[in-house]
CSV table of C-alpha atoms in Angstrom, one decimal:
chain,number,residue,atom,x,y,z
A,1,MET,CA,0.0,0.0,0.0
A,2,ARG,CA,1.1,3.6,-0.6
A,3,CYS,CA,1.0,6.6,1.8
A,4,GLN,CA,-1.7,9.0,0.8
A,5,HIS,CA,0.4,11.9,2.0
A,6,CYS,CA,3.9,11.4,0.5
A,7,GLY,CA,3.3,8.4,-1.9
A,8,HIS,CA,5.9,6.2,-0.2
A,9,GLU,CA,5.2,2.4,-0.3
A,10,VAL,CA,4.6,1.1,3.2
A,11,PRO,CA,4.1,-2.4,4.5
A,12,GLU,CA,0.6,-3.9,4.3
A,13,GLY,CA,-1.4,-3.2,7.5
A,14,SER,CA,0.7,-0.2,8.6
A,15,VAL,CA,-1.1,2.4,10.7
A,16,PHE,CA,1.5,5.1,10.1
A,17,CYS,CA,3.8,5.9,7.1
A,18,ASN,CA,7.3,4.7,7.9
A,19,ARG,CA,8.7,7.7,5.9
A,20,CYS,CA,6.6,10.8,6.8
A,21,GLY,CA,4.7,9.5,9.9
A,22,TYR,CA,1.3,10.2,8.2
A,23,ARG,CA,-1.5,8.1,9.7
A,24,MET,CA,-2.8,5.6,7.2
A,25,SER,CA,-6.1,5.1,8.9
A,26,ASN,CA,-8.4,7.5,10.8
A,27,ASP,CA,-10.9,5.1,12.4
A,28,MET,CA,-12.5,5.4,15.8
A,29,ALA,CA,-14.4,3.2,18.2
A,30,CYS,CA,-18.2,3.3,18.3
A,31,PRO,CA,-19.2,4.5,21.8
A,32,HIS,CA,-22.1,1.9,21.9
A,33,CYS,CA,-20.7,-1.4,20.4
A,34,GLY,CA,-17.0,-0.7,20.4
A,35,LYS,CA,-16.5,-1.5,16.7
A,36,GLN,CA,-13.9,0.4,14.7
A,37,ILE,CA,-15.7,2.8,12.4
A,38,PRO,CA,-14.6,5.7,10.1
A,39,ALA,CA,-14.0,8.9,12.0
A,40,THR,CA,-16.4,10.8,9.7
A,41,SER,CA,-19.4,8.5,10.5
A,42,VAL,CA,-22.6,10.0,11.9
A,43,PHE,CA,-24.2,6.6,12.6
A,44,CYS,CA,-22.4,3.4,13.5
A,45,PRO,CA,-22.5,0.9,10.6
A,46,SER,CA,-22.6,-2.0,13.0
A,47,CYS,CA,-25.2,-1.0,15.6
A,48,GLY,CA,-26.9,1.9,13.8
A,49,ARG,CA,-26.8,4.2,16.7
A,50,ALA,CA,-25.9,7.9,16.4
A,51,VAL,CA,-22.3,8.6,17.2
A,52,LYS,CA,-21.9,12.3,16.0
A,53,GLU,CA,-22.1,14.0,19.4
A,54,GLU,CA,-21.0,10.9,21.4
A,55,VAL,CA,-18.0,9.7,19.4
A,56,LYS,CA,-15.0,8.6,21.5
A,57,PRO,CA,-11.7,7.9,19.7
A,58,SER,CA,-10.1,4.6,20.1
A,59,ALA,CA,-6.8,4.2,21.9
A,60,ALA,CA,-5.0,4.7,18.6
A,61,THR,CA,-7.0,7.7,17.9
A,62,THR,CA,-6.3,9.1,21.3
A,63,THR,CA,-2.6,8.9,20.7
A,64,THR,CA,-3.0,10.7,17.4
A,65,THR,CA,-5.2,13.4,18.7
A,66,THR,CA,-2.6,14.2,21.4
A,67,THR,CA,0.1,14.7,18.8
A,68,ASP,CA,-1.9,16.4,16.1
A,69,ALA,CA,-4.3,18.5,18.2
A,70,PRO,CA,-2.8,21.8,16.9
A,71,ARG,CA,-3.6,20.8,13.3
A,72,GLN,CA,-7.4,20.6,13.8
A,73,GLY,CA,-9.2,23.4,12.0
A,74,MET,CA,-6.2,23.9,9.7
A,75,THR,CA,-6.4,23.6,5.9
A,76,TYR,CA,-4.4,21.1,4.0
A,77,ASN,CA,-1.8,23.6,2.9
A,78,GLU,CA,-1.5,24.9,6.4
A,79,GLN,CA,-0.9,21.4,7.7
A,80,ARG,CA,1.8,20.8,5.2
A,81,ARG,CA,3.6,24.0,6.2
A,82,ALA,CA,3.3,23.1,9.9
A,83,ALA,CA,4.6,19.6,9.2
A,84,ALA,CA,7.6,20.9,7.3
A,85,SER,CA,8.5,23.3,10.2
A,86,GLN,CA,8.6,20.5,12.8
A,87,PRO,CA,11.9,18.7,13.7
A,88,GLN,CA,12.8,15.4,11.9
A,89,ARG,CA,10.9,12.5,13.3
A,90,PRO,CA,12.9,9.6,14.8
A,91,ALA,CA,13.0,6.1,13.2
A,92,ASN,CA,9.9,5.0,15.1
A,93,ALA,CA,8.0,8.1,14.1
A,94,TRP,CA,5.3,5.8,12.6
A,95,GLN,CA,4.3,5.0,16.2
A,96,GLN,CA,3.3,8.7,16.6
A,97,PRO,CA,-0.2,9.0,15.2
A,98,LYS,CA,-1.1,11.9,12.9
A,99,PRO,CA,-4.8,11.7,11.9
A,100,VAL,CA,-5.2,13.4,8.6
A,101,GLU,CA,-7.4,12.2,5.8
A,102,VAL,CA,-6.5,13.7,2.4
A,103,GLU,CA,-9.8,13.6,0.6
A,104,GLU,CA,-11.8,15.1,3.5
A,105,GLU,CA,-9.1,17.7,4.2
A,106,GLU,CA,-9.0,18.7,0.5
A,107,GLU,CA,-12.8,19.1,0.5
A,108,ASP,CA,-12.7,21.1,3.7
A,109,ASP,CA,-9.9,23.2,2.2
A,110,ASN,CA,-11.9,23.9,-1.0
A,111,ASN,CA,-15.0,24.8,1.0
A,112,TYR,CA,-13.0,27.0,3.3
A,113,GLY,CA,-11.3,28.7,0.3
A,114,GLY,CA,-14.7,29.5,-1.3
A,115,ARG,CA,-16.0,30.8,1.9
A,116,SER,CA,-12.8,32.8,2.4
A,117,ASN,CA,-13.1,34.4,-1.1
A,118,PHE,CA,-16.7,35.2,-0.6
A,119,ASN,CA,-16.1,36.8,2.8
A,120,ARG,CA,-13.1,38.7,1.5
A,121,ASN,CA,-15.1,40.1,-1.4
A,122,LEU,CA,-18.0,41.0,0.9
A,123,ILE,CA,-15.6,42.8,3.2
A,124,ILE,CA,-14.0,44.7,0.4
A,125,GLY,CA,-17.4,45.7,-1.0
A,126,ILE,CA,-18.5,46.9,2.4
A,127,VAL,CA,-15.2,48.9,2.9
A,128,LEU,CA,-15.6,50.5,-0.6
A,129,ALA,CA,-19.2,51.5,0.1
A,130,VAL,CA,-18.2,53.0,3.4
A,131,LEU,CA,-15.4,54.9,1.8
A,132,ALA,CA,-17.7,56.2,-1.0
A,133,ILE,CA,-20.3,57.3,1.5
A,134,GLY,CA,-17.6,59.0,3.6
A,135,LEU,CA,-16.2,60.8,0.5
A,136,LEU,CA,-19.6,62.1,-0.5
A,137,SER,CA,-20.2,63.3,3.1
A,138,LEU,CA,-16.8,65.0,3.1
A,139,LEU,CA,-17.5,66.7,-0.2
A,140,ARG,CA,-20.9,67.9,1.0
A,141,HIS,CA,-19.3,69.1,4.2
A,142,CYS,CA,-16.6,71.0,2.3
A,143,ASN,CA,-19.1,72.5,-0.1
A,144,SER,CA,-21.3,73.5,2.8
A,145,GLN,CA,-18.3,75.0,4.6
A,146,GLU,CA,-17.3,76.9,1.4
A,147,ASN,CA,-20.8,78.3,1.0
A,148,ASP,CA,-20.8,79.2,4.7
A,149,ARG,CA,-17.4,80.8,4.3
A,150,LEU,CA,-18.6,82.8,1.3
A,151,GLU,CA,-21.7,83.9,3.0
A,152,ALA,CA,-19.8,84.7,6.1
A,153,ARG,CA,-17.3,86.6,4.0
A,154,GLY,CA,-20.1,88.5,2.3
A,155,ASP,CA,-21.6,89.2,5.7
A,156,SER,CA,-18.3,90.3,7.1
A,157,LEU,CA,-17.6,92.5,4.0
A,158,ALA,CA,-21.0,94.1,4.3
A,159,LEU,CA,-20.5,94.6,8.0
A,160,ALA,CA,-17.1,96.0,7.5
A,161,ALA,CA,-18.3,98.2,4.7
A,162,ASP,CA,-21.3,99.3,6.8
A,163,ASN,CA,-19.0,100.1,9.7
A,164,SER,CA,-16.8,102.1,7.4
A,165,GLN,CA,-19.8,104.2,6.3
A,166,ASP,CA,-18.5,103.9,2.7
A,167,PRO,CA,-21.6,103.8,0.4
A,168,MET,CA,-19.7,102.3,-2.5
A,169,ALA,CA,-18.3,99.5,-0.3
A,170,VAL,CA,-21.7,98.8,1.3
A,171,PHE,CA,-23.4,98.9,-2.1
A,172,SER,CA,-20.9,96.5,-3.8
A,173,ALA,CA,-21.0,94.1,-0.8
A,174,GLU,CA,-24.8,94.0,-0.6
A,175,LEU,CA,-25.1,93.3,-4.4
A,176,SER,CA,-22.7,90.4,-4.0
A,177,ARG,CA,-24.4,89.0,-0.9
A,178,ASN,CA,-27.8,89.1,-2.6
A,179,GLY,CA,-26.6,87.4,-5.8
A,180,MET,CA,-27.1,90.5,-7.9
A,181,THR,CA,-23.7,90.5,-9.6
A,182,ASP,CA,-24.3,87.7,-12.2
A,183,ASP,CA,-24.5,90.4,-14.9
A,184,LYS,CA,-20.8,91.3,-14.3
A,185,ALA,CA,-21.7,95.0,-14.4
A,186,TYR,CA,-19.3,97.7,-13.0
A,187,THR,CA,-20.2,99.8,-10.0
A,188,GLY,CA,-20.7,103.3,-11.2
A,189,CYS,CA,-21.6,105.3,-8.1
A,190,ALA,CA,-23.4,105.0,-4.8
A,191,VAL,CA,-24.7,107.7,-2.5
A,192,LYS,CA,-26.1,107.4,1.1
A,193,PHE,CA,-29.2,109.4,2.0
A,194,HIS,CA,-29.2,110.4,5.7
A,195,SER,CA,-32.4,111.2,7.5
A,196,THR,CA,-33.0,113.2,10.7
A,197,ASP,CA,-36.4,111.6,11.0
A,198,PRO,CA,-36.1,108.4,13.2
A,199,ASP,CA,-39.0,106.9,11.4
A,200,THR,CA,-37.3,107.2,8.0
A,201,PRO,CA,-34.8,104.5,7.3
A,202,GLU,CA,-31.3,105.1,5.9
A,203,ARG,CA,-31.0,104.6,2.1
A,204,ILE,CA,-28.2,104.0,-0.3
A,205,VAL,CA,-28.9,104.5,-4.1
A,206,GLY,CA,-26.3,103.0,-6.4
A,207,VAL,CA,-25.8,102.6,-10.1
A,208,THR,CA,-24.1,99.8,-12.1
A,209,TYR,CA,-23.3,99.8,-15.8
A,210,LYS,CA,-22.1,97.5,-18.5
A,211,ASP,CA,-20.8,98.4,-22.0
A,212,ASP,CA,-19.2,95.2,-23.4
A,213,THR,CA,-22.4,93.6,-24.7
A,214,ASP,CA,-24.7,94.1,-27.6
A,215,ARG,CA,-27.1,95.9,-25.3
A,216,PRO,CA,-25.2,98.2,-22.8
A,217,PHE,CA,-27.3,99.2,-19.8
A,218,ILE,CA,-27.4,101.0,-16.5
A,219,LYS,CA,-29.2,99.7,-13.4
A,220,VAL,CA,-30.3,101.7,-10.4
A,221,TYR,CA,-30.7,99.9,-7.1
A,222,ASN,CA,-32.4,101.0,-3.8
A,223,LEU,CA,-30.8,99.8,-0.5
A,224,THR,CA,-32.9,100.4,2.6
A,225,HIS,CA,-31.7,99.8,6.2
A,226,ASP,CA,-34.3,98.2,8.4
A,227,GLY,CA,-32.3,98.6,11.6
A,228,SER,CA,-30.4,95.3,11.4
A,229,GLN,CA,-29.5,94.8,7.7
A,230,TRP,CA,-29.8,96.3,4.2
A,231,LYS,CA,-32.7,95.4,1.9
A,232,THR,CA,-31.7,95.5,-1.8
A,233,GLU,CA,-34.1,96.2,-4.6
A,234,LEU,CA,-33.6,96.9,-8.4
A,235,GLY,CA,-35.3,100.2,-9.2
A,236,GLN,CA,-34.7,100.9,-12.9
A,237,THR,CA,-32.9,99.4,-15.9
A,238,LYS,CA,-32.2,101.5,-19.1
A,239,TYR,CA,-30.6,100.1,-22.3
A,240,PHE,CA,-28.3,102.1,-24.7
A,241,ASP,CA,-27.9,99.9,-27.8
A,242,GLY,CA,-24.7,100.3,-29.8
A,243,ARG,CA,-23.0,102.7,-27.3
A,244,ILE,CA,-20.0,102.8,-25.0
A,245,ILE,CA,-20.8,103.8,-21.4
A,246,SER,CA,-18.3,105.4,-19.0
A,247,MET,CA,-19.2,106.7,-15.6
A,248,ASP,CA,-16.0,108.0,-14.0
A,249,ASN,CA,-15.5,111.6,-13.2
A,250,SER,CA,-12.2,111.7,-15.2
A,251,SER,CA,-14.0,110.9,-18.4
A,252,LEU,CA,-16.8,113.3,-17.5
A,253,ILE,CA,-14.3,116.0,-16.6
A,254,ALA,CA,-16.5,116.7,-13.6
A,255,ASP,CA,-16.1,117.7,-10.0
A,256,ALA,CA,-16.6,114.8,-7.7
A,257,MET,CA,-18.4,117.0,-5.3
A,258,ASN,CA,-21.1,117.7,-7.9
A,259,VAL,CA,-21.4,114.4,-9.8
A,260,PRO,CA,-22.8,112.2,-8.4
A,261,ARG,CA,-24.7,113.5,-5.3
A,262,ALA,CA,-28.0,113.5,-3.5
A,263,ALA,CA,-30.3,116.4,-4.5
A,264,THR,CA,-33.8,117.6,-3.5
A,265,VAL,CA,-35.8,118.5,-6.6
A,266,ASP,CA,-39.4,119.6,-6.4
A,267,GLY,CA,-39.5,118.3,-2.8
A,268,LYS,CA,-38.3,114.8,-3.7
A,269,GLU,CA,-35.1,113.1,-2.7
A,270,CYS,CA,-33.1,112.3,-5.8
A,271,LEU,CA,-29.8,110.8,-7.0
A,272,TYR,CA,-28.1,113.0,-9.6
A,273,PHE,CA,-25.5,111.3,-11.8
A,274,ALA,CA,-24.1,111.5,-15.3
A,275,PHE,CA,-22.2,109.3,-17.8
A,276,LEU,CA,-20.8,109.2,-21.3
A,277,ASN,CA,-22.5,107.0,-23.9
A,278,HIS,CA,-20.7,107.5,-27.2
A,279,LEU,CA,-21.4,105.4,-30.2
A,280,LYS,CA,-19.2,102.3,-30.4
A,281,GLY,CA,-16.0,103.2,-32.3
A,282,ALA,CA,-16.6,106.9,-32.0
A,283,GLY,CA,-13.5,109.2,-31.8
A,284,GLU,CA,-12.3,112.6,-32.7
A,285,GLY,CA,-14.8,114.3,-35.1
A,286,ASN,CA,-17.5,111.7,-34.6
A,287,ASN,CA,-20.8,111.9,-32.8
A,288,GLY,CA,-20.6,111.8,-29.0
A,289,ARG,CA,-23.2,112.0,-26.2
A,290,VAL,CA,-23.3,112.9,-22.5
A,291,THR,CA,-26.4,111.9,-20.5
A,292,LEU,CA,-27.4,113.5,-17.2
A,293,CYS,CA,-29.8,111.5,-14.9
A,294,LEU,CA,-32.1,112.3,-12.0
A,295,TYR,CA,-33.5,109.3,-10.1
A,296,ASP,CA,-36.5,109.8,-7.7
A,297,VAL,CA,-35.6,107.6,-4.8
A,298,GLU,CA,-39.2,107.2,-3.4
A,299,GLY,CA,-41.0,107.1,-6.8
A,300,LYS,CA,-38.2,105.0,-8.5
A,301,LYS,CA,-38.5,107.3,-11.6
A,302,LEU,CA,-35.5,108.0,-13.8
A,303,THR,CA,-35.4,111.3,-15.8
A,304,THR,CA,-32.6,111.7,-18.4
A,305,LEU,CA,-31.3,114.6,-20.5
A,306,SER,CA,-28.8,114.0,-23.3
A,307,TYR,CA,-26.4,116.3,-25.1
A,308,ASP,CA,-25.2,115.3,-28.5
A,309,GLY,CA,-22.4,116.8,-30.6
A,310,THR,CA,-19.0,116.4,-32.3
A,311,ILE,CA,-16.3,114.8,-30.2
A,312,ARG,CA,-13.3,117.2,-29.9
A,313,SER,CA,-10.1,117.2,-27.8
A,314,ARG,CA,-8.8,119.7,-25.3
A,315,THR,CA,-5.2,120.8,-25.1
A,316,ASP,CA,-4.6,118.2,-22.4
A,317,GLY,CA,-5.9,115.4,-24.6
A,318,ARG,CA,-9.2,114.9,-22.9
A,319,GLN,CA,-12.2,114.7,-25.1
A,320,TYR,CA,-15.5,116.6,-24.9
A,321,VAL,CA,-18.8,116.9,-26.8
A,322,TYR,CA,-19.3,120.2,-28.7
A,323,SER,CA,-23.1,120.5,-28.4
A,324,ARG,CA,-25.8,123.1,-29.2
A,325,GLY,CA,-28.1,121.8,-26.5
A,326,PRO,CA,-30.0,118.9,-25.1
A,327,LEU,CA,-31.7,116.3,-27.3
A,328,GLU,CA,-34.9,116.3,-25.2
A,329,GLY,CA,-37.0,119.3,-24.2
A,330,THR,CA,-36.5,120.9,-20.8
A,331,GLY,CA,-40.1,121.7,-19.8
A,332,SER,CA,-40.2,119.6,-16.7
A,333,VAL,CA,-38.7,120.6,-13.3
A,334,GLU,CA,-36.4,117.6,-13.4
A,335,ARG,CA,-35.0,118.4,-16.9
A,336,ARG,CA,-34.6,122.1,-16.0
A,337,PHE,CA,-32.5,120.9,-13.1
A,338,LEU,CA,-30.4,118.7,-15.3
A,339,GLN,CA,-30.0,121.6,-17.9
A,340,GLN,CA,-28.5,123.8,-15.1
A,341,GLU,CA,-26.1,121.0,-14.0
A,342,ALA,CA,-24.8,120.5,-17.6
A,343,ALA,CA,-22.7,123.6,-17.2
A,344,ASN,CA,-20.6,121.9,-14.4
A,345,ILE,CA,-19.6,119.0,-16.6
A,346,GLY,CA,-16.4,119.6,-18.6
A,347,ALA,CA,-17.3,116.8,-21.1
A,348,ILE,CA,-20.0,119.1,-22.5
A,349,HIS,CA,-19.2,122.4,-24.3
A,350,LEU,CA,-22.4,124.3,-24.9
A,351,ALA,CA,-21.9,126.4,-28.0
A,352,THR,CA,-22.6,130.2,-27.8
A,353,GLN,CA,-24.7,132.0,-30.5
A,354,GLU,CA,-21.5,133.5,-32.1
A,355,GLU,CA,-20.0,130.0,-32.3
A,356,ILE,CA,-23.3,128.7,-33.8
A,357,ASP,CA,-23.3,131.5,-36.4
A,358,ALA,CA,-19.7,130.9,-37.4
A,359,GLU,CA,-20.4,127.2,-37.6
A,360,GLU,CA,-23.4,127.8,-39.9
A,361,GLU,CA,-21.3,130.1,-42.2
A,362,ALA,CA,-18.5,127.6,-42.5
A,363,LYS,CA,-21.0,124.9,-43.2
A,364,ALA,CA,-22.7,126.9,-46.0
A,365,LYS,CA,-19.3,127.7,-47.5
A,366,GLU,CA,-18.4,124.1,-47.4
A,367,GLU,CA,-21.6,123.1,-49.2
A,368,GLU,CA,-21.0,125.8,-51.8
A,369,GLU,CA,-17.5,124.7,-52.5
A,370,LYS,CA,-18.8,121.2,-52.8
A,371,ALA,CA,-21.4,122.3,-55.3
A,372,LEU,CA,-18.7,124.1,-57.4
A,373,ALA,CA,-16.3,121.2,-57.4
A,374,GLY,CA,-15.7,119.1,-60.5
A,375,GLU,CA,-14.9,119.8,-64.1
A,376,GLU,CA,-18.6,120.2,-65.0
A,377,ASN,CA,-18.8,123.3,-62.7
A,378,ALA,CA,-15.7,125.0,-63.9
A,379,ASP,CA,-17.5,128.1,-65.4
A,380,ALA,CA,-19.7,128.5,-62.2
A,381,LYS,CA,-16.6,128.4,-60.0
A,382,TRP,CA,-14.8,130.9,-62.1
A,383,ASP,CA,-17.7,133.3,-62.0
A,384,HIS,CA,-17.9,132.8,-58.2
A,385,ASP,CA,-14.2,133.3,-57.5
A,386,ASN,CA,-13.8,136.3,-59.9
A,387,ALA,CA,-17.1,138.2,-59.3
A,388,GLU,CA,-15.2,141.2,-57.7
A,389,ASN,CA,-12.5,141.2,-60.3
A,390,MET,CA,-15.1,141.5,-63.1
A,391,ASP,CA,-16.6,144.5,-61.4
A,392,LYS,CA,-13.1,146.1,-61.3
A,393,LEU,CA,-12.5,145.3,-65.0
A,394,LYS,CA,-15.7,147.2,-65.8
A,395,GLU,CA,-14.2,150.2,-64.0
A,396,GLY,CA,-11.0,150.0,-66.1
A,397,GLU,CA,-8.7,148.4,-63.6
A,398,GLU,CA,-6.1,145.6,-64.3
A,399,VAL,CA,-6.7,142.7,-61.9
A,400,LYS,CA,-5.2,139.4,-60.9
A,401,MET,CA,-7.7,136.7,-61.9
A,402,LYS,CA,-8.3,133.4,-59.9
A,403,PRO,CA,-8.3,130.5,-62.3
A,404,THR,CA,-8.7,126.9,-61.1
A,405,GLN,CA,-6.5,124.1,-62.6
A,406,TYR,CA,-8.1,120.9,-63.8
A,407,ASP,CA,-6.6,117.6,-64.9
A,408,LYS,CA,-9.4,116.7,-67.2
A,409,PRO,CA,-11.0,118.7,-70.0
A,410,ILE,CA,-13.5,121.3,-68.9
A,411,ILE,CA,-14.9,122.0,-72.4
A,412,ASN,CA,-16.9,119.8,-74.7
A,413,MET,CA,-14.7,119.4,-77.8
A,414,LYS,CA,-17.8,118.9,-80.0
A,415,GLU,CA,-18.9,122.5,-79.1
A,416,ILE,CA,-15.6,124.2,-79.9
A,417,LYS,CA,-16.2,127.3,-82.1
A,418,GLU,CA,-12.6,128.7,-82.4
A,419,LYS,CA,-9.2,127.4,-81.5
A,420,LEU,CA,-5.8,129.2,-81.0
A,421,GLU,CA,-2.4,127.6,-80.5
A,422,ASN,CA,1.2,128.6,-79.9
A,423,ASP,CA,4.2,126.9,-78.4
A,424,ARG,CA,2.9,127.1,-74.8
A,425,TYR,CA,-0.9,127.2,-74.9
A,426,LEU,CA,-4.1,126.1,-76.6
A,427,VAL,CA,-7.1,128.4,-76.3
A,428,PHE,CA,-10.7,127.3,-77.1
A,429,LEU,CA,-13.9,129.3,-77.6
A,430,ASP,CA,-17.1,127.2,-77.3
A,431,THR,CA,-20.6,127.8,-78.5
A,432,LYS,CA,-21.7,129.0,-75.1
A,433,GLY,CA,-19.3,131.9,-75.2
A,434,SER,CA,-16.8,130.5,-72.7
A,435,VAL,CA,-13.0,130.6,-73.2
A,436,VAL,CA,-10.8,127.7,-71.9
A,437,GLY,CA,-7.0,127.5,-71.9
A,438,PHE,CA,-4.7,124.5,-71.9
A,439,ASN,CA,-1.1,124.6,-70.6
A,440,LYS,CA,1.0,122.3,-72.7
A,441,SER,CA,3.8,122.0,-70.1
A,442,THR,CA,1.7,121.3,-67.0
A,443,ARG,CA,-1.1,119.5,-68.9
A,444,LYS,CA,-3.7,121.5,-67.0
A,445,TYR,CA,-7.0,123.0,-68.2
A,446,PHE,CA,-8.2,126.4,-66.8
A,447,THR,CA,-11.0,128.8,-67.5
A,448,VAL,CA,-9.9,132.1,-69.1
A,449,TYR,CA,-13.4,133.7,-69.3
A,450,ALA,CA,-16.9,132.6,-68.5
A,451,GLY,CA,-19.9,133.9,-70.3
A,452,LYS,CA,-21.9,135.1,-67.2
A,453,ASN,CA,-20.9,138.8,-67.9
A,454,GLY,CA,-21.6,138.5,-71.6
A,455,ALA,CA,-20.8,135.6,-74.0
A,456,ALA,CA,-17.5,135.8,-75.9
A,457,SER,CA,-17.9,136.1,-79.7
A,458,ASN,CA,-14.3,136.0,-80.9
A,459,ILE,CA,-10.7,135.2,-79.6
A,460,SER,CA,-7.3,136.1,-81.1
A,461,PHE,CA,-3.6,136.4,-80.0
A,462,SER,CA,-2.5,140.0,-79.3
A,463,GLY,CA,1.2,139.5,-78.7
A,464,ASP,CA,3.0,136.6,-77.0
A,465,ASN,CA,0.7,134.6,-74.8
A,466,ASN,CA,-2.0,137.4,-74.6
A,467,VAL,CA,-5.5,136.6,-75.8
A,468,LEU,CA,-7.9,139.3,-76.9
A,469,ILE,CA,-11.5,138.3,-76.0
A,470,LYS,CA,-14.4,140.2,-77.7
A,471,THR,CA,-17.7,140.2,-75.9
A,472,GLY,CA,-21.0,142.0,-76.2
A,473,ASN,CA,-20.0,144.3,-73.4
A,474,GLY,CA,-16.5,145.1,-74.7
A,475,SER,CA,-13.1,143.5,-75.1
A,476,ILE,CA,-10.7,142.0,-72.5
A,477,THR,CA,-7.0,141.2,-72.8
A,478,TYR,CA,-5.9,138.2,-70.8
A,479,ASP,CA,-2.3,137.4,-70.0
A,480,LEU,CA,-2.1,133.5,-70.0
A,481,VAL,CA,1.3,133.5,-68.1
A,482,HIS,CA,0.5,135.8,-65.2
A,483,ASP,CA,-3.3,135.4,-65.2
A,484,ARG,CA,-3.8,139.1,-65.4
A,485,ALA,CA,-6.7,140.8,-67.3
A,486,LYS,CA,-7.6,144.4,-68.3
A,487,SER,CA,-10.1,146.1,-70.4
A,488,ALA,CA,-9.1,146.6,-74.1
A,489,ASN,CA,-11.7,149.2,-75.0
């Protein structure tokens, strides 16, 4: 027979392996009939009585149990490691019983391994779930702490600002604490309204503005103190499409004591403020606008008065609007107040009557010159520029004429009636009675005589570069080189 533990061949009938000391049989005595039965029996195969709870090992078994007691409850692999760690058995080691049954131990080992894997996975799953729950709780706690910190910071800022009595600081802190800063607008101004009446709460009225969107706007807010905290309310919103808004006193060229400020108008508490709202891309010479505002604190009514004009620059480089007056009428008490305040803003220059007259005259001259420009208006321009000279010619004076040079022909070649030519000039007379010269060296055309004072009927040279022009009112000699004319009568 062979040892079930090490495979060594042992003598027939051996109880222990004579090589490794492994017990070859694991029988026990039935407690009722005394017969040797397998140690795994629940009932005795001889007498049939239950032996599970009453089993008593035989003498051989008792000996084995004493030796191998520490191995009970150990897996097969654990038993092998324990056996390897023990000292070398003596030659009669087979007499020392070691009850191990391979098949049953392997089965127990497999069952134990399955249960161990299941228990390990279960424990790992529980640990991961606990960690996940703990992480979520930690994140919620951190988020809650951050919110509390932000709220506390907002409260502390508001409290600090309130204690500092700085309206701008209080206004900005309260907008932030009440979640009214999502529009990313700038703080333009804020003014505190003090009251001597104990029943009237303190107020702060502030303005925000934004100009980097398609629809620039201003917003006016009312802050009312109820004794313990500020109550914030949006009073007015006004949009200014396509314009650039600026609300600092530097751009307004205004005294900070005057703009902005609290004012009483028609018995009402009001906030007075102003701002630039130029067209986008506007600069020197383009249209600009300054808007003055009056906000009724109690009625939450906003009145505006705007001044339009050309943008010009001062000697210090700062720009202003040259304006003739407000765009809107000034019939109301509020607008009359704003009209008076406009004089204190350096970004507005209100034109005087003399300036307006000079501007009108310059504009008319510009329009006239525009109407006389071009080759098609050459005769009209000559008549306009030489009206006084023609009057002097009639009185017999020699005058210096004012011809205009043109790059293109100013005469219809199909209407030429007479033509003169020398080394330096060509001279033409057309059917309308006008005389036109052409300088061969400069390649320029110019009017010699226009027919407004009498159509020319004949032209001829009278000496070098002098043209004799006969008209119905007399004759004129014109010096082509020096542009001088005199009467030839």
